[in-house]
PDB file of C-alpha atoms in Angstrom:
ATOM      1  CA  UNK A   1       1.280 -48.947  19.335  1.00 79.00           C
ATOM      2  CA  UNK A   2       3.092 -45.392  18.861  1.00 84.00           C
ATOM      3  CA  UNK A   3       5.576 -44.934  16.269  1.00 90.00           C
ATOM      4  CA  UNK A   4       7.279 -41.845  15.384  1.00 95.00           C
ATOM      5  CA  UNK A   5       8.568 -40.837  12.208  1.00 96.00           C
ATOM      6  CA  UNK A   6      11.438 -37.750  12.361  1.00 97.00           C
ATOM      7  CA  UNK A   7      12.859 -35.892   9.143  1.00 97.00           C
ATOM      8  CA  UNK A   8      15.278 -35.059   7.783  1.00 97.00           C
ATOM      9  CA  UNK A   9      17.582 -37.735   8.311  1.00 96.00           C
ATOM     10  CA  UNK A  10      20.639 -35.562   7.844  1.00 97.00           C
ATOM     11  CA  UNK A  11      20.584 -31.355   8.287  1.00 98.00           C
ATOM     12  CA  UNK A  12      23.314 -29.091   6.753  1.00 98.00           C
ATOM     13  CA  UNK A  13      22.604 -25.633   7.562  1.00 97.00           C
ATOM     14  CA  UNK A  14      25.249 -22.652   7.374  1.00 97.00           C
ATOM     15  CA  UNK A  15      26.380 -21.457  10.870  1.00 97.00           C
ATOM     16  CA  UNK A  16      23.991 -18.443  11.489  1.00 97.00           C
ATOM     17  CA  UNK A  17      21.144 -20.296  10.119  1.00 97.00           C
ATOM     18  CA  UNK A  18      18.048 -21.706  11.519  1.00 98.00           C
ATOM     19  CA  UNK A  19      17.363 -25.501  11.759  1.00 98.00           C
ATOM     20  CA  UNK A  20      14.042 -27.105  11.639  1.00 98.00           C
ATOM     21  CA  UNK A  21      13.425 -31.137  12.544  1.00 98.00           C
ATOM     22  CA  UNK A  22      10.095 -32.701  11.883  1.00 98.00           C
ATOM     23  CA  UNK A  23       8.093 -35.257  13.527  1.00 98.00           C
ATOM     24  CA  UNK A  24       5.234 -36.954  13.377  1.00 98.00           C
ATOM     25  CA  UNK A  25       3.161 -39.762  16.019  1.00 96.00           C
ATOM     26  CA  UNK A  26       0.512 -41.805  15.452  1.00 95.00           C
ATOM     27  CA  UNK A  27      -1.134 -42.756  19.101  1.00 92.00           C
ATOM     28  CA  UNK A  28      -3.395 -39.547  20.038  1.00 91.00           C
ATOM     29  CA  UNK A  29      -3.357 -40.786  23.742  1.00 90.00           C
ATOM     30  CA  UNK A  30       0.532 -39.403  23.662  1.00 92.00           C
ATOM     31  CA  UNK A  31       0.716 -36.160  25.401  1.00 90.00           C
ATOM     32  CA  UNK A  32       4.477 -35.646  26.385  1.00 91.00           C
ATOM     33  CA  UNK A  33       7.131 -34.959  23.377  1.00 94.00           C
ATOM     34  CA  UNK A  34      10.473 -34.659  24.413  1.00 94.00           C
ATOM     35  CA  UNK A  35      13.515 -33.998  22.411  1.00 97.00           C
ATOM     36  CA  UNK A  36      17.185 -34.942  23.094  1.00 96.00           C
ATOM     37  CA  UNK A  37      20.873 -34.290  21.990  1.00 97.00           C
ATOM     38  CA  UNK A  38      23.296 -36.839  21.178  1.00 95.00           C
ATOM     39  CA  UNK A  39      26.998 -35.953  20.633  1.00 94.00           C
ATOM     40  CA  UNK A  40      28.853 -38.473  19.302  1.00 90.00           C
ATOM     41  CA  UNK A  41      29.603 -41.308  21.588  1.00 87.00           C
ATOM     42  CA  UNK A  42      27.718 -39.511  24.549  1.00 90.00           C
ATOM     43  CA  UNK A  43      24.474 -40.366  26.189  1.00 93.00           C
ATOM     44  CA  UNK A  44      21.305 -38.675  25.121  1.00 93.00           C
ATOM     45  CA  UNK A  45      20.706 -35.316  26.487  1.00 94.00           C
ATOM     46  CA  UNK A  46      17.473 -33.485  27.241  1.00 93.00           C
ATOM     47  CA  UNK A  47      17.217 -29.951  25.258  1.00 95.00           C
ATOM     48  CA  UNK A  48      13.367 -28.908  25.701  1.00 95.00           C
ATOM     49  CA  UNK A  49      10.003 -31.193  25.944  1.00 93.00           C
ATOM     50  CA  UNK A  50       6.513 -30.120  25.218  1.00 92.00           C
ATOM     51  CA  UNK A  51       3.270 -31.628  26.949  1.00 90.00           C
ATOM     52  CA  UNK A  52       0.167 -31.748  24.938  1.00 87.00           C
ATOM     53  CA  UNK A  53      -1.425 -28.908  26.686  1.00 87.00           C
ATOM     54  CA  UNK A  54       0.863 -26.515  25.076  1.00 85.00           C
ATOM     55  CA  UNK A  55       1.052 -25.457  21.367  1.00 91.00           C
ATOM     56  CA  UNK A  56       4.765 -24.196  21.700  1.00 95.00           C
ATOM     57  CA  UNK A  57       7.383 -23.450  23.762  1.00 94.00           C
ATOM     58  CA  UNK A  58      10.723 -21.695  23.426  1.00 96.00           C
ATOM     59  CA  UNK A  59      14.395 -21.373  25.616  1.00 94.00           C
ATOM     60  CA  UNK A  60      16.438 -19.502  24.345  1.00 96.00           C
ATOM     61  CA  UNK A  61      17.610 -20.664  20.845  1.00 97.00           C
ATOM     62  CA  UNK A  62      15.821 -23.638  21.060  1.00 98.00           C
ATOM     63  CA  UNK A  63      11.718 -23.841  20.171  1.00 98.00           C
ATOM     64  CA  UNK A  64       9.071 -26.564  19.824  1.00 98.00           C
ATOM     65  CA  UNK A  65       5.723 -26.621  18.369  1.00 97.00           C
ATOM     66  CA  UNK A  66       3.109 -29.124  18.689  1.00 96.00           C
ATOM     67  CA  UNK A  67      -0.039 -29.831  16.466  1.00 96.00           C
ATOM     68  CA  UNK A  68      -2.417 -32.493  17.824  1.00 93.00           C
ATOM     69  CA  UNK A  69      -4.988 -32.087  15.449  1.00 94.00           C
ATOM     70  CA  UNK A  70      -2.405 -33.284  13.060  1.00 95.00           C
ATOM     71  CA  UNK A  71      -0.082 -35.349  14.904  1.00 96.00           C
ATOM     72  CA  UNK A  72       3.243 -33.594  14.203  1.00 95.00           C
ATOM     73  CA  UNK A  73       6.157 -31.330  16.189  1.00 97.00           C
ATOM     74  CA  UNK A  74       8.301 -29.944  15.264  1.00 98.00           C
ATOM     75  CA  UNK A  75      12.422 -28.437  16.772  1.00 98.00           C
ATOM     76  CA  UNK A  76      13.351 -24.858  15.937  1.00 98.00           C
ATOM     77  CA  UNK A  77      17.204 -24.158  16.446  1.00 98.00           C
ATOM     78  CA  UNK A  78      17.739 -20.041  15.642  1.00 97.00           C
ATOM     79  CA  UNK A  79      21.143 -18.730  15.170  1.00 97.00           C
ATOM     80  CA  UNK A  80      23.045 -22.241  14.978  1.00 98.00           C
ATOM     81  CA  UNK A  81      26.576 -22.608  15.703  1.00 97.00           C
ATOM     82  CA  UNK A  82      28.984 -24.945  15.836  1.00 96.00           C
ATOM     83  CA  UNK A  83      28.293 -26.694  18.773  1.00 96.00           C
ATOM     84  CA  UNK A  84      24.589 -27.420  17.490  1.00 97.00           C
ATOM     85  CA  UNK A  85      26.084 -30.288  15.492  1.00 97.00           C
ATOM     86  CA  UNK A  86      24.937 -33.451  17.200  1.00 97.00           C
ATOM     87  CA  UNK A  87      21.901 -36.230  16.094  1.00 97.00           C
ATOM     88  CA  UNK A  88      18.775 -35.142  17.577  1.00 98.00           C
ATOM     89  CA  UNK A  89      15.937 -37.177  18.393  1.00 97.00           C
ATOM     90  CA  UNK A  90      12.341 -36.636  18.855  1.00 97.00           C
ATOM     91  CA  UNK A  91      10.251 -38.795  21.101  1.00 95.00           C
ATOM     92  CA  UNK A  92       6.718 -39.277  21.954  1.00 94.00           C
ATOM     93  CA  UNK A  93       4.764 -40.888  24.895  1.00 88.00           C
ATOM     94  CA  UNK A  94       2.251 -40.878  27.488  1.00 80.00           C
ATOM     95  CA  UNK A  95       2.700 -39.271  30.642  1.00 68.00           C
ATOM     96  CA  UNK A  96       6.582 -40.031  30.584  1.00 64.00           C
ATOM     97  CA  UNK A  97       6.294 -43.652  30.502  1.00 77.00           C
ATOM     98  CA  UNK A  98       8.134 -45.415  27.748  1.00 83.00           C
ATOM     99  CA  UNK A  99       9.581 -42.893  24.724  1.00 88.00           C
ATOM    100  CA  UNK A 100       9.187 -44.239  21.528  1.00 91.00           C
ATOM    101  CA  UNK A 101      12.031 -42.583  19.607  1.00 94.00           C
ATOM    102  CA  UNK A 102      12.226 -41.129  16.304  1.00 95.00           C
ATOM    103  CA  UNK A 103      15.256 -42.211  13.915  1.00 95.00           C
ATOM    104  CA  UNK A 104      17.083 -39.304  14.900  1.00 96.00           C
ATOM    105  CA  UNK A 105      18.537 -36.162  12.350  1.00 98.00           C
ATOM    106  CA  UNK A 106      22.170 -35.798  11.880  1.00 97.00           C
ATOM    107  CA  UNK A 107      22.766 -31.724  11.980  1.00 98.00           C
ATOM    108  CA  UNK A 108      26.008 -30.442  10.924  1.00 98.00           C
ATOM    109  CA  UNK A 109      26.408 -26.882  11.223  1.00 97.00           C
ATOM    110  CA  UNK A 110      28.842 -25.553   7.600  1.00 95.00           C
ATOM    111  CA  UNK A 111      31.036 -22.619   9.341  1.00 91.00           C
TER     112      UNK A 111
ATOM    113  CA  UNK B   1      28.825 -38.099  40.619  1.00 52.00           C
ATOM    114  CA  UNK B   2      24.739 -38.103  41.549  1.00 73.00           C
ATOM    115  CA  UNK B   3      24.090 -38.659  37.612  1.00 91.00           C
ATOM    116  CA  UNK B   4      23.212 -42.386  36.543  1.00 94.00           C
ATOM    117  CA  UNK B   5      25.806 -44.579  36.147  1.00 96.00           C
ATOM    118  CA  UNK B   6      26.001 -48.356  34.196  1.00 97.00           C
ATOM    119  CA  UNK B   7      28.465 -50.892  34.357  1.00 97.00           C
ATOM    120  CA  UNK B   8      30.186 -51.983  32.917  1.00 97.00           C
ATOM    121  CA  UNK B   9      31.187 -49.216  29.893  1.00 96.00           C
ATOM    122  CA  UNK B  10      31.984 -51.879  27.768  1.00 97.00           C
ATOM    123  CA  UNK B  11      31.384 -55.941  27.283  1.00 98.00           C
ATOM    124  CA  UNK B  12      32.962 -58.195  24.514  1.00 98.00           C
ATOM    125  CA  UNK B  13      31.681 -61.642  24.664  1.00 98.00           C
ATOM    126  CA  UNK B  14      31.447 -65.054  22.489  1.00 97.00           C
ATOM    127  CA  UNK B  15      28.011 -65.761  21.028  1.00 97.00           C
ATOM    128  CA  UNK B  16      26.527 -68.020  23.584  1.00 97.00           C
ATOM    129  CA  UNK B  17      27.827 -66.682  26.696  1.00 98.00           C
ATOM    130  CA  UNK B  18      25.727 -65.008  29.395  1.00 98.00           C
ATOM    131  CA  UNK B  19      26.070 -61.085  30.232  1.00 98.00           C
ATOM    132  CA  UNK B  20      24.842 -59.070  32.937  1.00 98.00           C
ATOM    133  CA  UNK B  21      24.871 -54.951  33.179  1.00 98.00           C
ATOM    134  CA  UNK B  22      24.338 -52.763  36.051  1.00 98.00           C
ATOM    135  CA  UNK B  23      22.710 -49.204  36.230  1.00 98.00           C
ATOM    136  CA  UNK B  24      22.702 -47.270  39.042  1.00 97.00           C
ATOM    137  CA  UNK B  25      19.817 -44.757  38.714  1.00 94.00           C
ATOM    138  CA  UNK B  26      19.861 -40.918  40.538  1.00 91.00           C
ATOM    139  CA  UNK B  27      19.344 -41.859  44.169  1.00 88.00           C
ATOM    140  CA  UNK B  28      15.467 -39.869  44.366  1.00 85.00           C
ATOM    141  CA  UNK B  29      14.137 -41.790  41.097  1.00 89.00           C
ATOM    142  CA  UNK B  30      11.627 -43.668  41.250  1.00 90.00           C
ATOM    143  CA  UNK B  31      11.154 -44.912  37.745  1.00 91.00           C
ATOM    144  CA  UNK B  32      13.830 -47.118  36.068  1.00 94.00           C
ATOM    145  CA  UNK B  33      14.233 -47.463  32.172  1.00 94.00           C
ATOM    146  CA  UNK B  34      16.439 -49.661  29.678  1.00 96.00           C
ATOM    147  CA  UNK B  35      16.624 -49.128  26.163  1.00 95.00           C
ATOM    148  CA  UNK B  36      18.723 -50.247  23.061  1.00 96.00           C
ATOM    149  CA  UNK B  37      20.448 -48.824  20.369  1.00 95.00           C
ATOM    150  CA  UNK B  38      21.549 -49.616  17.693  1.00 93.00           C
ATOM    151  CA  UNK B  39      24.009 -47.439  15.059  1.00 88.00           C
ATOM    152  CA  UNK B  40      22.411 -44.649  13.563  1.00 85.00           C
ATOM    153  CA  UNK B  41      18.775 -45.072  15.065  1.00 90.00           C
ATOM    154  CA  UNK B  42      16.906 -44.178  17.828  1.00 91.00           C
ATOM    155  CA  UNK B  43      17.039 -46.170  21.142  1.00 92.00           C
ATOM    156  CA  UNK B  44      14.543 -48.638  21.560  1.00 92.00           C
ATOM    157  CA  UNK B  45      12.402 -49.010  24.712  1.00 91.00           C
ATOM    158  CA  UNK B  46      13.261 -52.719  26.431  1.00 94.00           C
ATOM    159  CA  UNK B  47      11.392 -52.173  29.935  1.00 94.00           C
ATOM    160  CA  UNK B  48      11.046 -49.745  32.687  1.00 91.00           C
ATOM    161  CA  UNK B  49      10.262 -50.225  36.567  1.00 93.00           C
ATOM    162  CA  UNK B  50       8.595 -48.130  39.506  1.00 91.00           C
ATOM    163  CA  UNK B  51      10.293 -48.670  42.156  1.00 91.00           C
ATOM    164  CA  UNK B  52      10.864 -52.984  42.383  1.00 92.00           C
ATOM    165  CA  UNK B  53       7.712 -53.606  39.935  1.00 92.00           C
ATOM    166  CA  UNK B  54       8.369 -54.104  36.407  1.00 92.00           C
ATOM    167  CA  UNK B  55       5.537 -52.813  34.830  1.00 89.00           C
ATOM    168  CA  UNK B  56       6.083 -53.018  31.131  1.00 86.00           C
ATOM    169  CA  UNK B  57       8.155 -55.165  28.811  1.00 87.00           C
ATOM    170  CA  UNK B  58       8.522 -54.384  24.910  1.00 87.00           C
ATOM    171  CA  UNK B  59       7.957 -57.353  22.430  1.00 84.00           C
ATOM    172  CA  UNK B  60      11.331 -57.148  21.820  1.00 77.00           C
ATOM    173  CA  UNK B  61      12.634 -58.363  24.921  1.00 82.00           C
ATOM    174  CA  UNK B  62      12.884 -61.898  24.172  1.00 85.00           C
ATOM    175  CA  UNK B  63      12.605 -64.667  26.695  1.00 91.00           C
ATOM    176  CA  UNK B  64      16.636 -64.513  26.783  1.00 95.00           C
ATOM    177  CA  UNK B  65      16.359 -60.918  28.053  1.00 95.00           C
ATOM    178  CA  UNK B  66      15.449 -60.322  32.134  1.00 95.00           C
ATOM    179  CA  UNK B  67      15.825 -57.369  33.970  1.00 96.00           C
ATOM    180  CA  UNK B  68      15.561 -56.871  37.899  1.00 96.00           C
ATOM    181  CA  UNK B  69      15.157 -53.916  40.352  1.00 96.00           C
ATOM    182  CA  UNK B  70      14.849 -56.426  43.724  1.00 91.00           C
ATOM    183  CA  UNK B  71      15.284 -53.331  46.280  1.00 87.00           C
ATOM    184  CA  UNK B  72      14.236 -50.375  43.813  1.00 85.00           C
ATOM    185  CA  UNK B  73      17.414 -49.156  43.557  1.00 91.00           C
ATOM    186  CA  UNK B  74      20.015 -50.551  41.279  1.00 96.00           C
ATOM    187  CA  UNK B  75      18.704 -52.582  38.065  1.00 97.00           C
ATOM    188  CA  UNK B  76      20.564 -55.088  36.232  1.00 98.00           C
ATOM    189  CA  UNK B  77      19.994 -56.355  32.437  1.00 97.00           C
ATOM    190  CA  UNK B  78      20.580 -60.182  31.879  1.00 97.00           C
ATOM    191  CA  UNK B  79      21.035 -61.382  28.405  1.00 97.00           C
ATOM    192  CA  UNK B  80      21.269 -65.187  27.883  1.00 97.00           C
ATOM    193  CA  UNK B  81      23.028 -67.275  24.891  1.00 97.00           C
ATOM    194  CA  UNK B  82      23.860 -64.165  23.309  1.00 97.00           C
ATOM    195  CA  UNK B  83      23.734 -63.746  19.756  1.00 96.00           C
ATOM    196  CA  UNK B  84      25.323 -61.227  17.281  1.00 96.00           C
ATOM    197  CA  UNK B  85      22.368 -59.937  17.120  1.00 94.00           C
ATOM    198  CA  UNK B  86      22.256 -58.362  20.304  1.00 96.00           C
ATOM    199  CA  UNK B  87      25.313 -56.328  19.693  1.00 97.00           C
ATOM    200  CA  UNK B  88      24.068 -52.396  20.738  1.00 96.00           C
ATOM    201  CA  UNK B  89      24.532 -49.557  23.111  1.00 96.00           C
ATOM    202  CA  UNK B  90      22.406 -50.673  26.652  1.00 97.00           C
ATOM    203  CA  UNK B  91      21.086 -47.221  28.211  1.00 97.00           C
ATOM    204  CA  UNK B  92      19.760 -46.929  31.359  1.00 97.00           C
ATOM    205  CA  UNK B  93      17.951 -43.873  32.336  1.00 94.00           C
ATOM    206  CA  UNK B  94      15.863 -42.791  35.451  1.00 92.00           C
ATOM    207  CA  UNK B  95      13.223 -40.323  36.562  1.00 90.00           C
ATOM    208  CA  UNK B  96      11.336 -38.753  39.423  1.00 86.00           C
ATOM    209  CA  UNK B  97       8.207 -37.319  39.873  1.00 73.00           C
ATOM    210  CA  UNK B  98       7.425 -34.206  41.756  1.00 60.00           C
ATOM    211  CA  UNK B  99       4.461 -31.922  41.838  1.00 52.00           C
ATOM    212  CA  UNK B 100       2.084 -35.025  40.360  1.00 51.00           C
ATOM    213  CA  UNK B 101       4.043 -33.532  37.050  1.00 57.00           C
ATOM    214  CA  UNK B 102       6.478 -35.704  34.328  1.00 57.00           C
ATOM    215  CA  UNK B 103       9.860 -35.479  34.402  1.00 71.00           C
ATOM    216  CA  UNK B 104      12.940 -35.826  32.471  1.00 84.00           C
ATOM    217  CA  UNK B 105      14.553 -38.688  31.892  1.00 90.00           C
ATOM    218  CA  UNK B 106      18.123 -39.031  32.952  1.00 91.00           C
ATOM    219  CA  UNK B 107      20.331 -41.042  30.482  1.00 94.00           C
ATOM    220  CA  UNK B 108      23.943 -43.296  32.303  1.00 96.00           C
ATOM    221  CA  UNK B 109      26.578 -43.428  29.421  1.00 95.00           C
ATOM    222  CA  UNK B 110      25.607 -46.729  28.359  1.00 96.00           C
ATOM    223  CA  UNK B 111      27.278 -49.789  28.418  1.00 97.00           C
ATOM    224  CA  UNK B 112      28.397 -50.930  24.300  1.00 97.00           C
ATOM    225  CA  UNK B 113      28.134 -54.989  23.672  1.00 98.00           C
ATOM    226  CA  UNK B 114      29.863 -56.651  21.171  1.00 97.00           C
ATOM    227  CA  UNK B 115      28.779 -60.287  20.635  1.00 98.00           C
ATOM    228  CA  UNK B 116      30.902 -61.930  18.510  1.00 96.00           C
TER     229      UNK B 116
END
């Protein structure tokens, strides 16, 4: 089955800064890679997906790339601020069924 | 509120005892979802329903674990003889599709067991 493997665990960048979450899956069948927000205590919120037909795609601050040759995505945050500091998760799956979930990355924005 | 909802927010039981939890999905989705998680990881995926039809179950819902979605609405998670070990955040979340595309799914707050 898929599993996904996200890094770093934990993200301290200085407000200003850019951020940059890694992940990697292991089923080559998955084409759809979301990515949500978690604030503490809060449900899971969607900040930008990526299907596998696309090598990158950006909103604003926000940016994903994919590589399916080698398996991995990866979240761009430019220009963080305070309210970037939340745990972050990747997922992986195909065609929006189940999302396996990465372990998640703890970013905490240093004013 | 047209966002999903679950009930209840919060359920304290004795190991042993029988819980049930509700979600209430956006009114247009079609597709269902539960997942569990645990402190400091990722949820985990439990099941997930089109409409009324289950159509896939993780390994890790054990025999004590059923789920229903009789009218394709509303869903409710069953756990039997709980044990500590089932102590986690329950999320619900729905979807819809449109334009033969994938949507996003749609997280309810979650509903926190403690077993103890």
């Amino acid at each position: 089955g898929e599993n996904v493997e996200q890094h770093p665990s934990t993200l301290s960048v200085q407000e200003g800064d850019s951020a940059v979450i890694k992940c990697t899956y292991s089923d080559s069948a998955s084409n759809y890679f979301p990515w949500y927000k978690q604030e503490l205590g809060k449900r899971p919120q969607l900040i930008i997906d990526i299907r596998s037909n696309v090598g990158e795609k950006k909103d604003q601050r926000i940016a994903v790339t994919l590589n399916k040759t080698a398996k991995h995505f990866s979240l761009h945050i430019t220009e963080t601020q305070p309210e970037d500091s939340a745990v972050y998760f990747c997922a992986a799956s195909i065609s929006n069924y189940q999302l396996i979930w990465g372990a998640g990355t703890k970013l905490i924005i240093k004013p | 509120d047209t966002g999903v909802s679950q009930d209840p927010r919060h359920k304290i039981t004795k190991r042993g005892q029988n819980v049930t939890f509700r979600c209430d999905p956006i009114s247009e989705h079609n597709r269902l979802y539960w997942y569990r998680q645990t402190l400091g990881q990722g949820p985990e995926f439990l099941t997930y329903f089109q409409n009324e039809a289950q159509l896939e179950k993780s390994r890790l819902l054990s025999d004590r674990f059923s789920a229903e979605r009789p009218k394709g609405s509303f869903s409710t998670l069953e756990i039997q003889r709980t044990e500590q070990g089932d102590s986690a955040m329950y999320l619900c979340a729905s979807s819809g599709r449109t334009g033969g595309g994938y949507n996003e799914q749609f997280f309810g707050p979650g509903t926190r067991l403690t077993v103890l």
